XYZ file of C-alpha atoms in Angstrom:
342
model
C -32.687 -5.607 47.275
C -29.707 -6.277 50.129
C -26.511 -6.447 48.894
C -24.363 -9.943 49.089
C -27.106 -11.758 50.830
C -26.510 -9.372 54.127
C -30.362 -9.542 55.215
C -31.989 -12.934 54.364
C -34.628 -12.455 56.151
C -36.014 -9.672 53.970
C -34.573 -10.816 50.483
C -37.114 -11.049 47.570
C -40.001 -9.275 49.361
C -39.592 -5.726 48.095
C -39.230 -4.239 51.398
C -35.491 -3.581 51.708
C -34.677 0.255 51.746
C -33.045 1.353 48.599
C -31.611 4.896 50.085
C -27.862 3.414 50.415
C -27.724 2.088 46.820
C -29.261 5.437 45.347
C -26.865 7.525 47.262
C -24.184 5.613 46.132
C -25.012 6.545 42.556
C -25.029 10.098 44.026
C -21.061 9.314 45.149
C -20.537 7.894 41.785
C -21.939 11.206 40.416
C -19.637 13.294 42.005
C -16.245 11.697 42.784
C -16.058 9.839 39.682
C -17.566 12.060 37.157
C -17.441 15.047 38.480
C -20.758 16.107 38.029
C -21.678 17.894 41.127
C -25.218 19.386 40.214
C -26.377 16.093 39.340
C -24.976 14.311 42.684
C -26.823 17.202 44.664
C -30.381 16.745 42.648
C -30.149 13.062 43.545
C -29.340 13.987 47.369
C -32.041 16.472 47.297
C -34.762 14.276 45.706
C -34.147 11.559 48.672
C -34.511 14.337 51.081
C -37.671 15.426 49.615
C -39.189 11.878 49.728
C -37.998 11.081 53.156
C -38.863 14.572 54.618
C -42.042 14.343 56.388
C -44.925 17.074 55.450
C -43.634 18.976 58.273
C -40.960 19.913 56.104
C -42.854 20.035 52.882
C -41.681 16.450 52.058
C -43.501 13.505 50.556
C -43.142 11.238 54.273
C -42.538 7.925 51.886
C -40.342 5.521 54.024
C -39.635 1.796 54.245
C -40.447 -0.087 57.068
C -37.265 0.186 58.943
C -37.847 4.050 58.480
C -41.168 3.244 60.142
C -42.946 3.654 56.866
C -45.271 1.316 54.823
C -43.590 1.909 51.120
C -42.014 -0.906 49.316
C -38.661 -0.868 47.625
C -40.262 -0.257 44.361
C -42.388 2.626 45.667
C -39.328 4.654 47.415
C -37.432 4.109 43.902
C -40.035 5.273 41.966
C -40.839 8.113 44.103
C -37.158 9.524 44.006
C -37.213 9.192 40.288
C -40.202 11.164 40.470
C -38.872 14.178 42.152
C -35.315 13.788 40.706
C -36.830 14.204 37.411
C -38.185 18.138 38.911
C -34.936 18.702 39.696
C -33.024 17.651 36.544
C -35.828 19.745 34.491
C -34.444 22.740 36.199
C -30.577 21.709 35.511
C -31.689 20.859 32.083
C -33.122 24.585 31.628
C -29.938 26.301 33.232
C -27.747 24.371 30.481
C -29.939 25.130 27.429
C -29.733 28.847 28.698
C -25.719 29.008 28.139
C -23.276 31.214 29.659
C -23.990 34.329 31.423
C -24.425 37.717 29.183
C -21.506 39.656 30.623
C -18.492 37.681 32.526
C -17.794 38.694 36.499
C -15.467 41.775 36.103
C -12.693 41.869 39.004
C -11.469 45.120 38.174
C -13.547 48.139 36.704
C -13.145 48.073 32.766
C -11.548 50.746 30.754
C -14.364 53.168 30.015
C -16.547 52.217 32.540
C -17.767 55.049 35.234
C -17.952 54.019 38.486
C -21.206 52.532 39.775
C -22.900 51.480 42.875
C -23.776 48.148 43.844
C -27.404 48.030 42.524
C -25.970 49.527 39.492
C -23.105 46.753 39.009
C -25.484 44.001 39.663
C -28.007 45.075 36.539
C -24.846 45.760 34.640
C -24.168 42.110 35.194
C -27.645 40.638 34.591
C -28.160 43.048 31.481
C -28.976 41.444 27.828
C -27.590 43.331 25.023
C -25.897 46.065 26.732
C -22.783 47.391 24.956
C -18.997 47.333 26.111
C -17.784 48.684 28.554
C -21.219 48.026 30.216
C -22.027 51.484 31.377
C -25.563 52.054 33.353
C -26.790 54.954 35.396
C -29.973 56.094 36.980
C -32.873 56.377 34.455
C -31.407 53.931 31.924
C -34.028 51.250 30.626
C -32.152 47.723 31.133
C -33.471 44.251 30.171
C -31.948 42.068 32.662
C -31.819 38.283 33.165
C -33.631 37.313 36.689
C -32.559 34.534 38.775
C -35.420 34.015 41.194
C -39.210 34.708 41.396
C -41.143 34.836 44.539
C -44.843 34.699 45.870
C -46.575 33.579 48.325
C -50.375 31.946 48.310
C -52.038 35.263 48.576
C -50.170 36.818 45.802
C -49.935 33.973 43.344
C -53.790 34.142 43.013
C -53.087 37.547 41.611
C -50.608 36.094 39.411
C -52.414 33.311 38.121
C -55.282 35.587 36.283
C -52.176 37.018 34.362
C -50.763 33.334 33.825
C -54.517 32.286 32.560
C -54.515 35.055 30.117
C -50.827 34.549 28.635
C -52.365 30.868 28.331
C -50.452 28.867 30.599
C -47.148 28.682 28.939
C -44.160 26.792 30.537
C -42.339 28.809 33.040
C -38.653 29.596 32.627
C -37.180 27.072 35.220
C -39.014 25.332 37.772
C -36.415 25.344 40.258
C -36.124 29.033 40.164
C -39.713 30.107 41.369
C -40.217 29.971 45.377
C -43.521 29.590 45.964
C -44.784 29.229 49.786
C -48.157 29.083 51.290
C -47.650 31.437 54.250
C -49.212 34.776 54.718
C -53.140 34.171 55.179
C -52.833 30.681 56.483
C -53.582 29.636 60.041
C -54.263 25.779 61.024
C -57.470 27.207 62.726
C -58.950 28.552 59.731
C -57.458 26.515 56.818
C -60.656 24.569 56.461
C -62.453 27.563 55.484
C -63.603 28.742 51.916
C -61.259 31.775 51.098
C -57.899 29.970 52.458
C -58.945 26.695 50.707
C -59.363 28.452 47.863
C -55.614 30.116 48.127
C -54.242 26.819 48.999
C -55.731 25.002 46.175
C -54.746 27.551 43.680
C -50.776 27.449 44.768
C -50.865 23.514 45.190
C -52.498 23.087 41.391
C -49.700 25.422 39.722
C -47.052 23.934 41.829
C -48.037 20.238 40.562
C -48.567 21.909 36.884
C -45.186 23.538 36.777
C -43.412 20.725 38.927
C -41.908 23.434 41.129
C -38.936 22.161 43.223
C -39.122 24.960 45.816
C -43.051 24.511 46.925
C -43.574 25.014 50.551
C -47.248 23.967 51.927
C -49.199 26.266 54.647
C -47.320 26.664 57.818
C -43.839 25.309 57.161
C -41.911 28.502 56.252
C -41.990 32.135 56.340
C -41.539 33.386 52.847
C -38.467 36.010 52.701
C -36.989 34.537 55.883
C -36.466 30.982 54.496
C -35.616 32.155 50.902
C -32.948 34.366 51.825
C -31.342 31.586 54.043
C -31.827 28.859 51.674
C -31.421 30.095 48.539
C -30.790 33.777 47.711
C -27.154 34.812 46.647
C -24.893 37.514 46.441
C -25.236 39.656 43.079
C -28.309 37.766 42.131
C -31.596 39.681 41.023
C -34.604 38.684 42.488
C -38.030 39.625 41.634
C -41.128 38.971 44.113
C -44.592 39.680 44.217
C -44.472 41.510 47.718
C -42.841 44.169 48.913
C -40.550 42.584 51.229
C -39.055 40.669 48.968
C -36.467 43.050 49.417
C -35.232 41.453 52.304
C -33.160 39.076 50.271
C -30.676 42.294 50.132
C -29.201 41.003 53.181
C -26.908 38.789 51.467
C -26.079 41.082 48.616
C -28.826 40.302 46.200
C -30.484 43.175 44.079
C -34.238 42.237 45.335
C -37.340 44.139 44.528
C -40.928 43.763 44.877
C -42.901 44.422 41.854
C -47.171 43.865 41.077
C -48.439 40.272 40.489
C -48.508 40.842 36.613
C -45.003 41.993 36.373
C -43.816 39.016 38.291
C -45.041 36.625 35.628
C -42.974 38.044 32.815
C -39.975 37.067 34.310
C -41.464 33.797 35.708
C -42.391 32.806 31.918
C -39.257 34.308 30.191
C -36.656 34.498 32.886
C -36.181 38.388 31.860
C -37.865 41.889 32.863
C -37.274 45.470 31.595
C -35.585 47.653 34.889
C -35.359 51.357 35.203
C -31.683 51.797 36.930
C -32.572 53.404 40.201
C -31.009 56.029 41.751
C -29.103 54.648 45.165
C -28.971 56.284 48.468
C -25.957 55.306 50.861
C -26.933 54.872 54.774
C -23.233 54.649 56.393
C -22.888 52.941 59.713
C -20.264 53.950 61.810
C -19.258 52.639 65.337
C -20.431 49.654 67.444
C -24.143 49.072 68.712
C -24.379 48.340 72.564
C -25.074 44.862 73.478
C -28.812 43.948 72.859
C -29.509 46.197 70.009
C -30.290 44.281 66.869
C -30.942 44.648 63.678
C -34.561 45.893 64.018
C -33.528 48.761 66.301
C -30.596 49.883 63.761
C -33.584 50.075 61.142
C -36.079 51.713 63.334
C -33.592 54.350 64.582
C -32.750 55.014 60.594
C -36.568 55.577 59.923
C -36.849 57.789 63.259
C -34.036 59.932 62.047
C -34.989 60.160 58.117
C -38.719 59.018 57.993
C -40.214 57.334 55.221
C -40.686 58.135 51.683
C -38.179 60.902 51.865
C -34.283 60.227 51.030
C -35.093 56.559 50.322
C -38.057 57.254 48.046
C -38.257 55.117 44.980
C -34.580 54.747 45.015
C -31.838 51.452 46.228
C -30.910 52.120 49.623
C -27.270 50.684 50.355
C -25.926 50.325 53.903
C -22.560 50.595 54.001
C -19.725 51.775 56.534
C -17.632 49.943 59.094
C -20.462 49.604 61.563
C -21.852 46.611 59.383
C -19.292 44.336 60.522
C -21.259 44.182 63.847
C -24.378 43.347 62.186
C -25.108 39.477 61.941
C -26.690 38.568 58.677
C -30.141 38.330 60.372
C -29.620 41.684 61.512
C -28.752 42.723 58.256
C -32.007 41.249 57.091
C -34.311 43.386 59.146
C -32.521 46.529 57.533
C -33.161 45.129 53.964
C -36.595 44.042 55.052
C -37.765 47.157 55.897
C -36.297 49.133 53.123
C -39.916 49.055 51.847
C -41.026 51.004 54.819
C -38.115 53.391 54.364
C -39.585 54.192 50.930
C -37.010 52.087 48.865
C -37.226 49.877 46.226
C -34.717 47.613 47.137
C -32.158 47.229 50.192
């Protein structure tokens, strides 16, 4: 209802916009109680409710925002969506502290390691001090994110069904986007309909926070821009999941069944790969972008040669001349290079 009788013409009719009052709760959580994560959850829930379908929202609005919803309908929608975000926060809290604290200097007795090895060491579960890993070691690691498209989810769903459809590890750490096989001109056909329905049904079943309906997003592009962070372990059911390496994550594409395990348990076994270093020196000429750079690398070294079944690390002073999107192009094509991550 309007506060202090400021809008008597709509008072008592159940049509007032409650968003301002709801967002004031977010301010209370952030500034008075120091609960930043919970405040963000409230704000994200409001955004999800108000955003239209084009932005993967629910497009629920009151009359003053060109909608038809009542005050109660808006409030209930925000509470419903907020519950999904809070489920993720509760799962994160119950998991406890990270397995290994972040090391700002190399611990005594630890061998020098590549970036890939350091990320696996940091994410390793039950690894004894000082935390040495080397190529060929098998380590169990905690996984930060899992990814799938509607195309790969169809295969994952078979394994998930065989497992008895258990609860997933975290409903806010699975990015599912319908983007690989859909087109507005064919979405009515049987095959696309089956893929879309399977993904939509699971998103509702699991209460996914990051579920994106057809033609909203490009899976890997949006994920790396919105969610991927340096040092994370990302497992995707698609060979181009390595794209998130653009921001310094260890991102690996595996088979559909292999991705279901970290989706459900939050963990997976990983064989530490060898690493190949590609060193960039100098500044590329004007107009040369990331795709040009990686195509030049592929032209010089060919695919499935030095990078085959290895992690690729791009280094050198020339990196400062590559934008984040240029680095995305290089990381994205690590799979064409033959690498498992880039």
